[in-house]
mmCIF file of C-alpha atoms and ligand atoms in Angstrom:
data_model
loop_
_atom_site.group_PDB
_atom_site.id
_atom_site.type_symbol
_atom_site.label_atom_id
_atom_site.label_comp_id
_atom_site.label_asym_id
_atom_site.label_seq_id
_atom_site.Cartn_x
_atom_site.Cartn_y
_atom_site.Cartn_z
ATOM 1 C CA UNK A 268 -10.686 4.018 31.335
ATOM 2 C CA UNK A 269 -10.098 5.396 28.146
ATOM 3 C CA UNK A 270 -10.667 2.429 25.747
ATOM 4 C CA UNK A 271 -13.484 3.400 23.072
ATOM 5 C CA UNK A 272 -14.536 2.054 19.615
ATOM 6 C CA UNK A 273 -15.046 3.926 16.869
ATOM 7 C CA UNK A 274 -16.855 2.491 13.666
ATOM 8 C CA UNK A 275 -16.638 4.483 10.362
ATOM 9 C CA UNK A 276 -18.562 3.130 7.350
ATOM 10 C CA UNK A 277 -17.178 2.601 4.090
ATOM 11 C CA UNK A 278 -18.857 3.592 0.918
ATOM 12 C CA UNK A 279 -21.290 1.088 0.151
ATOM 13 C CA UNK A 280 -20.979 -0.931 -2.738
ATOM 14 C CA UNK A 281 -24.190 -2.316 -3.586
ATOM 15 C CA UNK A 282 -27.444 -1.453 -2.282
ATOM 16 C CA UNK A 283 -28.231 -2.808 1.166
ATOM 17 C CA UNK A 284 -24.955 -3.567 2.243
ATOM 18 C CA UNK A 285 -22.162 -1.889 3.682
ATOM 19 C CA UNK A 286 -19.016 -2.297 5.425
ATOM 20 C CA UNK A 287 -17.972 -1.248 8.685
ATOM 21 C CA UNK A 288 -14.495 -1.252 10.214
ATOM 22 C CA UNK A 289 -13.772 -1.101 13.935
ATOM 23 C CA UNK A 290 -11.253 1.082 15.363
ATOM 24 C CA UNK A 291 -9.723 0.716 19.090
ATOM 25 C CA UNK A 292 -8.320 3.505 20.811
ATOM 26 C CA UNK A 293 -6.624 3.637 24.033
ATOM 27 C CA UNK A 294 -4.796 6.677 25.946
ATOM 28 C CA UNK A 295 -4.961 9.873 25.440
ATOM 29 C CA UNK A 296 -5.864 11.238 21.405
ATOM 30 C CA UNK A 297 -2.907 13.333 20.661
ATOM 31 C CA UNK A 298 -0.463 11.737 23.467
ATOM 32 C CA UNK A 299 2.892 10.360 22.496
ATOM 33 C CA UNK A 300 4.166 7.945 21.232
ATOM 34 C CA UNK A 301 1.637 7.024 19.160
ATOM 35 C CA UNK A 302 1.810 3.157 18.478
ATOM 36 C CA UNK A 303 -0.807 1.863 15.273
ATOM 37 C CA UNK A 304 -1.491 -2.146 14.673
ATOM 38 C CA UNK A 305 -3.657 -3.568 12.267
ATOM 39 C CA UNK A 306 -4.695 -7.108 11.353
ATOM 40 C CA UNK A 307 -5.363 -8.722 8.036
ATOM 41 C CA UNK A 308 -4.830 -5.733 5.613
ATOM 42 C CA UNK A 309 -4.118 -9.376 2.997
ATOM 43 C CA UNK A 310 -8.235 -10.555 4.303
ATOM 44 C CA UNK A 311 -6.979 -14.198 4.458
ATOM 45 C CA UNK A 312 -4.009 -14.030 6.788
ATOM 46 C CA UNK A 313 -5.386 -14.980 9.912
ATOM 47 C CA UNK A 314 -2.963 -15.293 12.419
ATOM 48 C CA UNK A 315 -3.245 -11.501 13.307
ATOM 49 C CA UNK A 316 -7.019 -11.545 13.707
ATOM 50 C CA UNK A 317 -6.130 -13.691 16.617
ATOM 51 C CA UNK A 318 -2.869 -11.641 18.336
ATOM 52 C CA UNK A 319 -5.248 -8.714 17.709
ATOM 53 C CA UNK A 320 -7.969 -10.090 20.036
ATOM 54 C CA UNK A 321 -5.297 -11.408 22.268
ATOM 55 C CA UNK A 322 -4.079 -7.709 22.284
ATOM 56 C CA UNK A 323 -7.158 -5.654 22.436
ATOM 57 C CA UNK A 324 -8.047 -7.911 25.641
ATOM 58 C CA UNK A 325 -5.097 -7.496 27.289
ATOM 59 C CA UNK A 326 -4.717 -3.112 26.499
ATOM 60 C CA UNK A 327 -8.022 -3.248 28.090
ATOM 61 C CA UNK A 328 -6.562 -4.767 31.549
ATOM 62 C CA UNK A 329 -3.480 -2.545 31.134
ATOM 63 C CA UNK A 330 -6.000 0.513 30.453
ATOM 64 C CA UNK A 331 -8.182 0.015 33.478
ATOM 65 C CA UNK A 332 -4.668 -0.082 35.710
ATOM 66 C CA UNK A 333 -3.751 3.421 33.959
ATOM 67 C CA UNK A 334 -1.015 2.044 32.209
ATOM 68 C CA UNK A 335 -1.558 3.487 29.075
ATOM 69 C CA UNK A 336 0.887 6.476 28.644
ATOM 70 C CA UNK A 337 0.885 7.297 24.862
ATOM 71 C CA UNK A 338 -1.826 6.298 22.319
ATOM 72 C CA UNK A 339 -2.628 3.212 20.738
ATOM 73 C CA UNK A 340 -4.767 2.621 18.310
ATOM 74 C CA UNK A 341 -5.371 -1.073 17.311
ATOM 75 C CA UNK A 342 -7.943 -2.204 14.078
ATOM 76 C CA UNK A 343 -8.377 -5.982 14.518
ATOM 77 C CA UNK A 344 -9.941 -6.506 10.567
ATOM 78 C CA UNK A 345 -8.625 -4.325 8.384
ATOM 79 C CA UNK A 346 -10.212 -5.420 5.664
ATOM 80 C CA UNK A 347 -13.665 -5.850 5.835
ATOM 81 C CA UNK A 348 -14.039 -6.181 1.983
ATOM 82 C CA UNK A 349 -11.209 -8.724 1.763
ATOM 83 C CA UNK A 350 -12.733 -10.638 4.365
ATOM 84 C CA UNK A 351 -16.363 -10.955 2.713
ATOM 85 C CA UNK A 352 -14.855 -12.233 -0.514
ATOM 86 C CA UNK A 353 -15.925 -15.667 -1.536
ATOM 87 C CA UNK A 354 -15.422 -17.920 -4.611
ATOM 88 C CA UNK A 355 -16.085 -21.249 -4.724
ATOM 89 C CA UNK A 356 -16.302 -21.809 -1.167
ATOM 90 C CA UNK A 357 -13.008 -20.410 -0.717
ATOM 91 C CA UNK A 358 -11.464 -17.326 0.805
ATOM 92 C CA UNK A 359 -10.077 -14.690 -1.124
ATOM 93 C CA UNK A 360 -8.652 -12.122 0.822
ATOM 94 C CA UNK A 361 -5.133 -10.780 -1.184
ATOM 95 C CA UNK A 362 -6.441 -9.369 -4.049
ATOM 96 C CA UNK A 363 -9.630 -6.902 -4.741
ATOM 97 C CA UNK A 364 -12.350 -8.921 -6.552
ATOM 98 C CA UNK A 365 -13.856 -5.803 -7.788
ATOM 99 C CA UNK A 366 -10.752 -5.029 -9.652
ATOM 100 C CA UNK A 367 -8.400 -2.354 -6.983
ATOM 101 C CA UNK A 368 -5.575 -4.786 -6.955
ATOM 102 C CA UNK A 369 -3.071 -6.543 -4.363
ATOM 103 C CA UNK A 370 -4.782 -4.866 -1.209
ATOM 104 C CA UNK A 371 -1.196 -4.296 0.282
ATOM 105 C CA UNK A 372 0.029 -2.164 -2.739
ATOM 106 C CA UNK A 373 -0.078 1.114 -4.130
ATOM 107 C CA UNK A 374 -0.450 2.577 -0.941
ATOM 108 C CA UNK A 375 0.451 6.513 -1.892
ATOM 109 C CA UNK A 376 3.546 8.025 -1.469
ATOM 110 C CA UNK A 377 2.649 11.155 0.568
ATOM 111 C CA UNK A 378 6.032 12.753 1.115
ATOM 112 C CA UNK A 379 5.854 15.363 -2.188
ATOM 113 C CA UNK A 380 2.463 16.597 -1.347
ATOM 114 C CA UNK A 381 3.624 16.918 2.365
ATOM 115 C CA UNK A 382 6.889 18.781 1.306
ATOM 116 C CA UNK A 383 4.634 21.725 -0.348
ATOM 117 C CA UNK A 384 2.444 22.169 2.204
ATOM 118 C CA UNK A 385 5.595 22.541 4.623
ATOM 119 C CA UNK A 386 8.267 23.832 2.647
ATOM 120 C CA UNK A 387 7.989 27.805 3.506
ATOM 121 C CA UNK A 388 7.553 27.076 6.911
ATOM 122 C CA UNK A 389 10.636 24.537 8.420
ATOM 123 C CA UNK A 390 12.801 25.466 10.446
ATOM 124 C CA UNK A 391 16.495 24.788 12.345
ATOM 125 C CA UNK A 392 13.898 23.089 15.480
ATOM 126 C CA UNK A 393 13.240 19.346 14.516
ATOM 127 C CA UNK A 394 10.647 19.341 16.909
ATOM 128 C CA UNK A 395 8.902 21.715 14.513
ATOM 129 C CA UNK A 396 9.295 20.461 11.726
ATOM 130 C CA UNK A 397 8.028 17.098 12.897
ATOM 131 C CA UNK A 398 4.496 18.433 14.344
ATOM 132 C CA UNK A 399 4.097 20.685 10.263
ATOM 133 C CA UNK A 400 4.610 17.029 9.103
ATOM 134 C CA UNK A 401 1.848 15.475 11.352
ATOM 135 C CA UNK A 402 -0.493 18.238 10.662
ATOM 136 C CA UNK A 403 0.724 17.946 6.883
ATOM 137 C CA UNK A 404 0.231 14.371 6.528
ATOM 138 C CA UNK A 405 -3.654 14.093 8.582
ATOM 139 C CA UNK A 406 -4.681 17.471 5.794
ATOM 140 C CA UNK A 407 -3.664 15.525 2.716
ATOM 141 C CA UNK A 408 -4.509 12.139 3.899
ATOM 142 C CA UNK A 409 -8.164 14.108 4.551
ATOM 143 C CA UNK A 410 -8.540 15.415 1.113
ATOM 144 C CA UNK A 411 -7.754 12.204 -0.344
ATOM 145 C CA UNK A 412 -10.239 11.827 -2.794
ATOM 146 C CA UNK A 413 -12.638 8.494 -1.887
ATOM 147 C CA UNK A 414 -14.523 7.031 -5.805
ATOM 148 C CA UNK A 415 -14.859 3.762 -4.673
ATOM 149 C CA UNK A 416 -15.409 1.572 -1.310
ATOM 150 C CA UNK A 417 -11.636 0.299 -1.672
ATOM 151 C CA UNK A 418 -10.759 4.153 -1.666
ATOM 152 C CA UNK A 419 -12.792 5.251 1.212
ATOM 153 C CA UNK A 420 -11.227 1.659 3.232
ATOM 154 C CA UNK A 421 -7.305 3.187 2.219
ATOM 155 C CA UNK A 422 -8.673 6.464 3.494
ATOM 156 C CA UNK A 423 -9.970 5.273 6.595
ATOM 157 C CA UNK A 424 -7.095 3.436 7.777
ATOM 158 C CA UNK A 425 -5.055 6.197 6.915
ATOM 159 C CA UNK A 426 -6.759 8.380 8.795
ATOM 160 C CA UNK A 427 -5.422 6.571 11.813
ATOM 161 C CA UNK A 428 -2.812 5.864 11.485
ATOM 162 C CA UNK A 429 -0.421 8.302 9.190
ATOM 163 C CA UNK A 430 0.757 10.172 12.110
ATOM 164 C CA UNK A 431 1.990 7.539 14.620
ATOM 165 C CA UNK A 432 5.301 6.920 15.942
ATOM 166 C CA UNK A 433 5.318 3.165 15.391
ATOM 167 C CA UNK A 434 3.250 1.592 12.592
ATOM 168 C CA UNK A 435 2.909 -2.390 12.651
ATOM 169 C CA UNK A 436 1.083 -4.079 9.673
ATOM 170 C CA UNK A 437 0.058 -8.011 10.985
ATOM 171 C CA UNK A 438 0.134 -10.293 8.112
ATOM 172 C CA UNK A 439 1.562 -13.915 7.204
ATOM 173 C CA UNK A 440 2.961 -15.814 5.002
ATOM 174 C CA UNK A 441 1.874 -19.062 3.291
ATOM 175 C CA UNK A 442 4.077 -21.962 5.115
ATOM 176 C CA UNK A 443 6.506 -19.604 6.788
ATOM 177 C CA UNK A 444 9.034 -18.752 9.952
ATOM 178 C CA UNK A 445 8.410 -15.798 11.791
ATOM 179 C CA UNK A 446 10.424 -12.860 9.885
ATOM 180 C CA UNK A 447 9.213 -9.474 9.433
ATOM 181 C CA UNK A 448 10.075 -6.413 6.922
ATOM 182 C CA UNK A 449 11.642 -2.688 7.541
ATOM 183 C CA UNK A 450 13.164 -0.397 6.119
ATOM 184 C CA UNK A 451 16.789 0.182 5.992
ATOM 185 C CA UNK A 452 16.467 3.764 7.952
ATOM 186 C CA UNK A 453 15.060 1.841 11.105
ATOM 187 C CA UNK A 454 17.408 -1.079 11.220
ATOM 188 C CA UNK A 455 18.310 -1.030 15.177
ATOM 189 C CA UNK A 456 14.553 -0.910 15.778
ATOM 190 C CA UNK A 457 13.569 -3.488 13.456
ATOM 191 C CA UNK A 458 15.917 -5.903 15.347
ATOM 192 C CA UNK A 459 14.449 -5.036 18.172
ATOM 193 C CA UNK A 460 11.554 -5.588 17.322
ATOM 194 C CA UNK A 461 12.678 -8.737 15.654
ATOM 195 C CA UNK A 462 14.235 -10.248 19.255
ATOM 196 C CA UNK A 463 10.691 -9.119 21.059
ATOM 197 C CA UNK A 464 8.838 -11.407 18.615
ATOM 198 C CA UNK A 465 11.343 -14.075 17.878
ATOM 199 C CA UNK A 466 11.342 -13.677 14.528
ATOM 200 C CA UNK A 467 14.075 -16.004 12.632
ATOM 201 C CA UNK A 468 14.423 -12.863 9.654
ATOM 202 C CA UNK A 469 14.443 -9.281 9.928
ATOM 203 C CA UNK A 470 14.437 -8.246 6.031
ATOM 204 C CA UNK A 471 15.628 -4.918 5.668
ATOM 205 C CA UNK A 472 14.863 -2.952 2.552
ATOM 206 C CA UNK A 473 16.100 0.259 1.071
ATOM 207 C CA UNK A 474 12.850 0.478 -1.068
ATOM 208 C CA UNK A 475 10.435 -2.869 -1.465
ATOM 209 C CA UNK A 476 8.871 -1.670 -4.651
ATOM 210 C CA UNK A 477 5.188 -2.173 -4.735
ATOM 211 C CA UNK A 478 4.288 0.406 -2.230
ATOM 212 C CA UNK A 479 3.280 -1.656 0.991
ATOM 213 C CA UNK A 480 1.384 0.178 3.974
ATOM 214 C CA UNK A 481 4.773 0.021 6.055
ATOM 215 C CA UNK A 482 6.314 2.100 3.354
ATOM 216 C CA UNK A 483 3.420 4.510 3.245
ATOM 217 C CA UNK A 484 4.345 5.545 6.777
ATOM 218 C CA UNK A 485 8.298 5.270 7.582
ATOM 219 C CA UNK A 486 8.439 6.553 3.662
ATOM 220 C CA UNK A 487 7.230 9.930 4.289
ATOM 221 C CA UNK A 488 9.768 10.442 6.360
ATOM 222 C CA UNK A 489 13.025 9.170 4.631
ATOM 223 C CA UNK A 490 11.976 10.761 1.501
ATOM 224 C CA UNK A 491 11.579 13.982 3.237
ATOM 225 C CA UNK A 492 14.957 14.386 5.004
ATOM 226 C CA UNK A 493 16.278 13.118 1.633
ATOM 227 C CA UNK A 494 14.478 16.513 -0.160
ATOM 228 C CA UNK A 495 15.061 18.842 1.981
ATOM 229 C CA UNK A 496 18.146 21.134 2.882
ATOM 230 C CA UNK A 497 20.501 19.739 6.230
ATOM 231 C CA UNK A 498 19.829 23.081 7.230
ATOM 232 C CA UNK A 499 16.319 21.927 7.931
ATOM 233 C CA UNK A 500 16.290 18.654 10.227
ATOM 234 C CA UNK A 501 14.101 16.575 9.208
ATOM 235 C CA UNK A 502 13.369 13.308 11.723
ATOM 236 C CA UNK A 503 12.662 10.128 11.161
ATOM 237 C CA UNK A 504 9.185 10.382 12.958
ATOM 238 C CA UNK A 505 7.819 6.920 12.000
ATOM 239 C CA UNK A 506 9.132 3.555 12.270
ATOM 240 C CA UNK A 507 6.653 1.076 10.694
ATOM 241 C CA UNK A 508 7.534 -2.984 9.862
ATOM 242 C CA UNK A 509 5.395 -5.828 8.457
ATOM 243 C CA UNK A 510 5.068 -8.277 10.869
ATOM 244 C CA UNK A 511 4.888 -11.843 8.714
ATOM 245 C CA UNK A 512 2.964 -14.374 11.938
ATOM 246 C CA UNK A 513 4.484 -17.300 10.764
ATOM 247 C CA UNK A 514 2.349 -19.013 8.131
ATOM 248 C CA UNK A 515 -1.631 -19.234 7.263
ATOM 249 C CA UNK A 516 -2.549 -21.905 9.759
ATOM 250 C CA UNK A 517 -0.388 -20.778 12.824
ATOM 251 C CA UNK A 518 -3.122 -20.072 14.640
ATOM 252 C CA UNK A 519 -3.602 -20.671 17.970
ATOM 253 C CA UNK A 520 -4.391 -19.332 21.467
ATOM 254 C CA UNK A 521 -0.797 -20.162 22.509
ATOM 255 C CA UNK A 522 0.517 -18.449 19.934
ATOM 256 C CA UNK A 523 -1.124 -15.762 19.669
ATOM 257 C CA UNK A 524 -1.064 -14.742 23.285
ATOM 258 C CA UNK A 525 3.025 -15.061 22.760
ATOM 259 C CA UNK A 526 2.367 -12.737 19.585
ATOM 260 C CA UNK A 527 0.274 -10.007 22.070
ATOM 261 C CA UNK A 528 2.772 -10.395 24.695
ATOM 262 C CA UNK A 529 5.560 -9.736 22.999
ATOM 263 C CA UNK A 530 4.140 -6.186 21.212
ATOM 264 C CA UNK A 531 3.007 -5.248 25.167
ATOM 265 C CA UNK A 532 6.940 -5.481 25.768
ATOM 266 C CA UNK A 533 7.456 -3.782 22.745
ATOM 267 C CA UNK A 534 5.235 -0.954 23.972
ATOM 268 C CA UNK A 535 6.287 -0.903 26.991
ATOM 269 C CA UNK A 536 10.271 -0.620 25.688
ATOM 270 C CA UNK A 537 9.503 1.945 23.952
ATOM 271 C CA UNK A 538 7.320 3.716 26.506
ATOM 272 C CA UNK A 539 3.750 3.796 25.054
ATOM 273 C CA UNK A 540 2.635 1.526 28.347
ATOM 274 C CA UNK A 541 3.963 1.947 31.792
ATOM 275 C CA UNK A 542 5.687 -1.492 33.172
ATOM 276 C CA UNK A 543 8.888 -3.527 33.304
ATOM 277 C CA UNK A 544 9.410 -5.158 29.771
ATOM 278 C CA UNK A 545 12.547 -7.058 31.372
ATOM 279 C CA UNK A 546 15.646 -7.496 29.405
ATOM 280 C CA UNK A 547 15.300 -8.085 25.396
ATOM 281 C CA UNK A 548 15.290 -11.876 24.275
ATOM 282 C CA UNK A 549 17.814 -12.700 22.713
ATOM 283 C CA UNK A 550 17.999 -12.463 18.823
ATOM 284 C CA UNK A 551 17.284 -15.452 16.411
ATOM 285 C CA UNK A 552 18.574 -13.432 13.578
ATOM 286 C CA UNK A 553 20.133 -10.411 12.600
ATOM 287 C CA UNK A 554 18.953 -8.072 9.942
ATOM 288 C CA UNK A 555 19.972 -9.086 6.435
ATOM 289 C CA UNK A 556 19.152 -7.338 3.053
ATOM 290 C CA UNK A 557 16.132 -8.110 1.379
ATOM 291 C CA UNK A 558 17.556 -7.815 -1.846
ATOM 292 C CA UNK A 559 19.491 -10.913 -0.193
ATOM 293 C CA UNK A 560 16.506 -13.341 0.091
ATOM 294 C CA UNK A 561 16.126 -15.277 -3.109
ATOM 295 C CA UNK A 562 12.523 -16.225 -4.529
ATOM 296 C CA UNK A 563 12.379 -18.811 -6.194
ATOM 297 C CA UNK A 564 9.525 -18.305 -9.056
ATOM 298 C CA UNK A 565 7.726 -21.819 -10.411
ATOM 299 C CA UNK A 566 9.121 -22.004 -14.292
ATOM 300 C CA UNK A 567 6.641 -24.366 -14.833
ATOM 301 C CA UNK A 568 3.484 -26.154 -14.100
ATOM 302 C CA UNK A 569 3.528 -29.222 -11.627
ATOM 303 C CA UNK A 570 3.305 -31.089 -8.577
ATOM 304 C CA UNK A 571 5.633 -29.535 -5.999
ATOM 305 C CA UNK A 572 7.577 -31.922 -4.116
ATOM 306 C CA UNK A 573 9.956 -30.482 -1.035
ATOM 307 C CA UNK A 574 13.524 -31.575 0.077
ATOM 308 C CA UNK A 575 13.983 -28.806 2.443
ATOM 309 C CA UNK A 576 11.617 -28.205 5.169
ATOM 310 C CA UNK A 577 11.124 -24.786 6.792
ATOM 311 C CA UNK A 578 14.343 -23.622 8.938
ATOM 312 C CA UNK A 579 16.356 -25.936 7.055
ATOM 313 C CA UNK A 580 20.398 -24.185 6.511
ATOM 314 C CA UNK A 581 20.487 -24.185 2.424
ATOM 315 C CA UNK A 582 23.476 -23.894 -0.009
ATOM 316 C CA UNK A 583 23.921 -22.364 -3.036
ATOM 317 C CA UNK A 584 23.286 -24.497 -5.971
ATOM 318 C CA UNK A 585 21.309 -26.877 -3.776
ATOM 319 C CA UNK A 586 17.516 -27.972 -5.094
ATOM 320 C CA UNK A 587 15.534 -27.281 -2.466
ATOM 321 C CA UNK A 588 12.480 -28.520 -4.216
ATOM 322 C CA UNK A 589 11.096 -30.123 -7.685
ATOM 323 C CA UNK A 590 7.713 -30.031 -9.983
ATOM 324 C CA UNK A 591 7.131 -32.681 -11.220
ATOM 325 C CA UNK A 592 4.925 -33.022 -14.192
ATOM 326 C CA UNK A 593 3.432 -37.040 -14.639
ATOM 327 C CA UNK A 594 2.174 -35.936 -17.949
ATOM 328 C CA UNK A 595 5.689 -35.952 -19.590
ATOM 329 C CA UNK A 596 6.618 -38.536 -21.757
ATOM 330 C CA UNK A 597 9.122 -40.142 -21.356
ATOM 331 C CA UNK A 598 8.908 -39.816 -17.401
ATOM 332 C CA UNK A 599 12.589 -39.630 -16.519
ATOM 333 C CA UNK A 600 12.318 -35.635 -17.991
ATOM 334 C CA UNK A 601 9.185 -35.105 -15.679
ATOM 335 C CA UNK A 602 10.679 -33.633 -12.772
ATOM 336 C CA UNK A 603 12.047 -29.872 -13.070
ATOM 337 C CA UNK A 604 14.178 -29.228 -10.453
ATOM 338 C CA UNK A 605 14.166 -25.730 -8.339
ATOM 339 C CA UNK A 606 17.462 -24.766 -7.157
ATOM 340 C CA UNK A 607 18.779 -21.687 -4.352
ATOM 341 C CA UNK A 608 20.455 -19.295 -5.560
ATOM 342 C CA UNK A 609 22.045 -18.634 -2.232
ATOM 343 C CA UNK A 610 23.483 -20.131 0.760
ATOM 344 C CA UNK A 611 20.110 -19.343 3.350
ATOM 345 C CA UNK A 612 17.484 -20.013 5.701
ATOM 346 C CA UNK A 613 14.436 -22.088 4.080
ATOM 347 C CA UNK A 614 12.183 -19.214 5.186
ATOM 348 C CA UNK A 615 8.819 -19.388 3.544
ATOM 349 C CA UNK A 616 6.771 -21.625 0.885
ATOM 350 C CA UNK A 617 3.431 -21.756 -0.742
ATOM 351 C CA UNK A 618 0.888 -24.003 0.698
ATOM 352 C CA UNK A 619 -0.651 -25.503 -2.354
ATOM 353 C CA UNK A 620 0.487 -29.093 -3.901
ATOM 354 C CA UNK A 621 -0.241 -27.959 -7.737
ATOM 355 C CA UNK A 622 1.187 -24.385 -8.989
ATOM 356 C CA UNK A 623 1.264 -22.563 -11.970
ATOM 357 C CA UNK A 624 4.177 -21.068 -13.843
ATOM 358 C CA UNK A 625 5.281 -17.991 -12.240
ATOM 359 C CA UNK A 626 4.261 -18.821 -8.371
ATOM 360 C CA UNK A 627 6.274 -17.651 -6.065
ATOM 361 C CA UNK A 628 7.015 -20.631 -4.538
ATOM 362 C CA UNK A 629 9.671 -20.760 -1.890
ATOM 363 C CA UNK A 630 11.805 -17.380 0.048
ATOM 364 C CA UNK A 631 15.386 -18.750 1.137
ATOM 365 C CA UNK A 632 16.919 -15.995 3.207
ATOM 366 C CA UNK A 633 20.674 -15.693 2.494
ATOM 367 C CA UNK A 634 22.912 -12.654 4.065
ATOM 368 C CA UNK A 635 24.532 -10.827 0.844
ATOM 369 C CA UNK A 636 22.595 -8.987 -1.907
ATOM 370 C CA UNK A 637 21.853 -11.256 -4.842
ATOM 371 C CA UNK A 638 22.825 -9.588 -8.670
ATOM 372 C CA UNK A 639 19.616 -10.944 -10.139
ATOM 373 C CA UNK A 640 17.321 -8.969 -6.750
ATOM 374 C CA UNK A 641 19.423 -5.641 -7.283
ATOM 375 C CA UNK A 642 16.801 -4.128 -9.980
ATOM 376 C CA UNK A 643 13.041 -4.352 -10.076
ATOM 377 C CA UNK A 644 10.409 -4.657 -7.509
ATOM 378 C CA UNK A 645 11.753 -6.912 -4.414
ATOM 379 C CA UNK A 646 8.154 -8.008 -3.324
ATOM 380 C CA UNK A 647 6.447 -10.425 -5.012
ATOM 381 C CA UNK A 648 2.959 -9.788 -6.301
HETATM 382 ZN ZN1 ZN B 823 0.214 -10.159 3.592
#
């Protein structure tokens, strides 16, 4: 058996009261591949708080039967402070209350402090240099300086989970199919991934903007090999993806035991568990630009009302949706329609009835880069 928990504290916030976030480790610390999953990094997407139970129970089973040949490392609520956060009666769990922000952005980009520490010592080996940039990235992810509790949380996670092979971020959308997000460098293994969870969208990006944990990981690495001399090889030691469970509600024993399932296979596919993964469902999707999904922003206030439901086929120039505002006089101008700017998949919408101007309302997930996604950040706020 080699299951433990460990529980670091985060700086406490208040007097009396303190967070606490549980970490799950199986294998062997320091065997490879190293595979890292975490749950609700956004507090109030609950669907992974559910595969990761699913999960955690069934890595135990695998763990008493040995089965464990790498490491895995699993944290079931990655956001304590997200998940505390109340207003209202209602859950809060995207954004920071006390101020830090969206908690899946701004995650730092390690790869220039990494590159000095390594720099006078790579070499022709790629073996090499991928151990200085383990070692590299647990020093500088340790000095990290901690002022607040959402500092010491980003640390902590960190911690845990900057050198591992495979990095998997569970979140969720509103109203959503199953899609997830990579990055353009890991493209074969994001589809594979993709076919193991039946997801209906693989989004692959070349940079999201916004600096999601994924990136934080598989980033390191891309930016390296990009910096440093051929001379030097430089591998792409991390593949990392966020994994979007459907939408808020999808929750379920069913489907979360299909969710923990399917990352077993992908484990064992990849070697991190012993066992017979059988052959690779067959793909939904195939990968497709993120810059090519279109999201379609509210222009102004109203009632939404849908034409399209989710895994509807959409054309360009089609509304897939209107607000409609009753207050407008005279009525026949009260509906604003909302219209695809590509031929897509109805992939994702909000869940609320009444939105503001600038929601971002509905993802339609077409095949070819769209002009107006080629600049700025690709990831909503
Ligand atoms: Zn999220």
């Amino acid at each position: 058996m080699t299951h433990t928990v460990e529980t670091p504290n985060l700086l406490s916030s208040s007097f009396g009261a303190s967070h606490q976030v549980n970490i799950h480790r199986f294998g062997t610390i320091g065997a490879r591949p190293k595979v890292y999953i975490q749950a609700a990094l956004h507090a109030d997407e609950y669907p992974g708080l559910l595969v990761a139970h699913h999960l955690i129970n069934r890595l135990a089973a695998l763990d008493e039967q040995g089965a464990i040949n790498g490491e895995i490392v699993v944290v079931p609520v990655a956001n304590p402070i997200g998940l505390g956060q109340r207003v209202n009666a209602q859950h809060l769990g995207r954004f920071d209350l006390a101020g830090g922000g969206n908690f899946n952005r701004n995650w730092p980009d390690l790869s220039e402090a990494v590159l000095k520490r390594i720099e006078p010592h790579l070499s022709e080996k790629a073996e090499m240099n991928d151990q200085l940039i383990r070692d590299a990235l647990i020093h500088k992810v340790t000095s990290l300086e901690v002022r607040n509790e959402l500092d010491d949380l980003r640390k902590t996670l960190l911690l845990y989970s900057i050198d591992s092979d495979v990095v998997l971020d569970l979140h969720c959308d509103f109203q959503a199919l199953f899609h997830l997000y990579s990055s353009i460098h890991h493209k074969a293994l994001a589809h594979e991934l993709g076919c193991e969870l039946g997801a209906h969208a693989v989004l692959i990006e070349t940079e999201a903007g916004g600096a999601p944990f994924d990136e934080c990981h598989a980033g390191v690495w891309w930016r390296l090999k990009q910096k440093v001399d051929v001379k030097t090889p430089i591998p792409l030691g991390c593949f990392s993806a966020t994994v979007e469970l459907r939408g808020q509600q999808d929750v379920s024993d069913e489907l979360a035991q299909q969710d923990a399932k399917a990352l077993i296979r992908f484990m064992q596919r990849r070697r991190v568990i012993a066992g017979d993964p059988g052959p690779t469902p067959e793909p939904l999707c195939h990968p497709t630009p993120l810059e090519g999904t279109d999201i379609i922003y509210a222009p102004t206030a109203g009632v939404v009302v849908y034409h399209k439901a989710l895994g509807d086929w959409v054309e360009k120039g089609e509304v897939v949706a209107e607000l409609v505002d009753p207050s407008v006089v005279p009525q026949d101008q009260a509906r604003t329609p909302l219209i695809s700017r590509t031929n897509g998949l109805f992939l994702t919408h909000m869940s609320e009835r009444l939105v503001a101007p600038g929601a971002a309302l509905i993802k339609i997930c077409g095949e070819l880069p769209l002009e107006h996604r080629e600049s700025g950040k690709l990831l909503e706020a």
